């Protein structure tokens, strides 16, 4: 079924794909101060103090936690922003992506 006659069925019509979503994960370490992690979650993931504290404590206790779920490009940008900010402040905090 081509498009020569402008006849393209609903099933095959070109349409924008919904972007695949990616989880941004925060990883625990032994050195990054808890307050710094809370600041990161507030600054880059727009969490309030209560939510940021909850996520930070979850990561501290379980080793990993979800900061948010975003389209790839946004998730990648957030990971880079967090890693740059941690490096600037000489903390070993790590953040990564996984497909949702
Ligand atoms: N485990 C760190 C400490 O005891 C706190 C921490 C929490 C570090 C979450 C990283 O993603 C993290 N200071």
Short mmCIF file of C-alpha atoms and ligand atoms in Angstrom, two decimals:
data_model
loop_
_atom_site.label_atom_id
_atom_site.label_comp_id
_atom_site.label_asym_id
_atom_site.label_seq_id
_atom_site.Cartn_x
_atom_site.Cartn_y
_atom_site.Cartn_z
CA UNK A 1 0.00 0.00 0.00
CA UNK A 2 1.87 3.02 -1.25
CA UNK A 3 1.25 6.70 -1.00
CA UNK A 4 1.18 7.32 -4.80
CA UNK A 5 -2.53 8.12 -4.71
CA UNK A 6 -2.50 9.68 -1.27
CA UNK A 7 -4.14 6.47 -0.02
CA UNK A 8 -2.42 5.32 3.10
CA UNK A 9 -4.35 3.18 5.55
CA UNK A 10 -4.70 4.06 9.18
CA UNK A 11 -2.54 1.10 10.22
CA UNK A 12 0.40 2.16 8.04
CA UNK A 13 0.10 5.93 8.05
CA UNK A 14 3.30 7.67 9.05
CA UNK A 15 2.89 9.05 12.53
CA UNK A 16 5.22 10.36 15.21
CA UNK A 17 6.38 7.63 17.56
CA UNK A 18 5.94 8.22 21.24
CA UNK A 19 9.46 8.56 22.67
CA UNK A 20 10.78 5.64 24.73
CA UNK A 21 11.13 6.63 28.35
CA UNK A 22 14.20 6.23 30.53
CA UNK A 23 14.54 6.09 34.30
CA UNK A 24 17.21 8.31 35.82
CA UNK A 25 18.74 6.36 38.71
CA UNK A 26 20.76 7.71 41.64
CA UNK A 27 23.41 5.39 43.09
CA UNK A 28 24.55 5.24 46.69
CA UNK A 29 28.16 5.76 47.76
CA UNK A 30 29.89 6.08 51.13
CA UNK A 31 31.12 9.68 50.80
CA UNK A 32 28.61 12.06 49.26
CA UNK A 33 26.88 14.02 52.05
CA UNK A 34 23.16 13.35 52.44
CA UNK A 35 22.43 17.10 52.25
CA UNK A 36 24.22 17.29 48.89
CA UNK A 37 22.05 14.51 47.44
CA UNK A 38 18.94 16.27 48.73
CA UNK A 39 20.13 19.51 47.09
CA UNK A 40 20.68 17.68 43.77
CA UNK A 41 17.20 16.14 43.86
CA UNK A 42 15.64 19.55 44.57
CA UNK A 43 17.70 21.41 41.97
CA UNK A 44 17.59 19.03 39.01
CA UNK A 45 14.43 17.00 39.65
CA UNK A 46 12.25 19.74 41.14
CA UNK A 47 11.47 17.77 44.31
CA UNK A 48 10.41 19.48 47.52
CA UNK A 49 12.44 18.88 50.70
CA UNK A 50 10.22 16.03 51.89
CA UNK A 51 10.27 14.12 48.61
CA UNK A 52 14.00 14.69 48.09
CA UNK A 53 14.74 13.44 51.61
CA UNK A 54 12.61 10.34 51.01
CA UNK A 55 14.36 9.49 47.74
CA UNK A 56 17.83 10.17 49.22
CA UNK A 57 17.15 7.89 52.22
CA UNK A 58 15.80 5.19 49.88
CA UNK A 59 19.04 5.31 47.85
CA UNK A 60 21.15 5.37 51.04
CA UNK A 61 19.39 2.26 52.37
CA UNK A 62 18.76 0.27 49.16
CA UNK A 63 21.69 1.30 46.97
CA UNK A 64 19.71 2.78 44.08
CA UNK A 65 16.58 4.84 43.52
CA UNK A 66 14.56 6.52 40.77
CA UNK A 67 14.87 10.30 40.39
CA UNK A 68 12.36 10.44 37.55
CA UNK A 69 11.33 9.05 34.14
CA UNK A 70 11.96 11.12 31.00
CA UNK A 71 12.36 10.90 27.22
CA UNK A 72 15.94 9.89 26.36
CA UNK A 73 17.35 13.33 25.56
CA UNK A 74 16.05 14.87 28.79
CA UNK A 75 17.17 11.90 30.90
CA UNK A 76 20.66 12.08 29.36
CA UNK A 77 20.85 15.83 30.05
CA UNK A 78 19.85 15.33 33.70
CA UNK A 79 22.48 12.61 34.18
CA UNK A 80 25.16 14.91 32.72
CA UNK A 81 24.02 17.87 34.85
CA UNK A 82 24.11 15.80 38.05
CA UNK A 83 27.51 14.25 37.23
CA UNK A 84 29.01 17.66 36.37
CA UNK A 85 27.62 19.23 39.54
CA UNK A 86 28.92 16.35 41.70
CA UNK A 87 32.36 16.60 40.08
CA UNK A 88 32.48 20.38 40.57
CA UNK A 89 31.83 19.77 44.26
CA UNK A 90 34.30 16.87 44.45
CA UNK A 91 31.70 14.28 45.42
CA UNK A 92 31.69 10.76 43.92
CA UNK A 93 27.91 10.79 43.42
CA UNK A 94 26.84 8.81 40.35
CA UNK A 95 23.68 8.88 38.32
CA UNK A 96 22.72 6.68 35.37
CA UNK A 97 19.98 5.82 32.85
CA UNK A 98 17.96 2.71 32.18
CA UNK A 99 15.18 2.10 29.71
CA UNK A 100 11.82 2.19 31.48
N1 LIG B 1 25.54 7.06 51.75
C1 LIG B 1 25.80 8.50 51.83
C2 LIG B 1 26.23 8.84 53.25
O1 LIG B 1 26.08 8.06 54.14
C3 LIG B 1 24.56 9.31 51.46
C4 LIG B 1 24.14 9.11 50.04
C5 LIG B 1 22.79 8.93 49.73
C6 LIG B 1 25.06 9.14 49.00
C7 LIG B 1 22.36 8.78 48.43
C8 LIG B 1 24.66 8.96 47.67
O2 LIG B 1 22.88 8.66 46.09
C9 LIG B 1 23.30 8.80 47.39
N2 LIG B 1 26.77 10.04 53.43
#
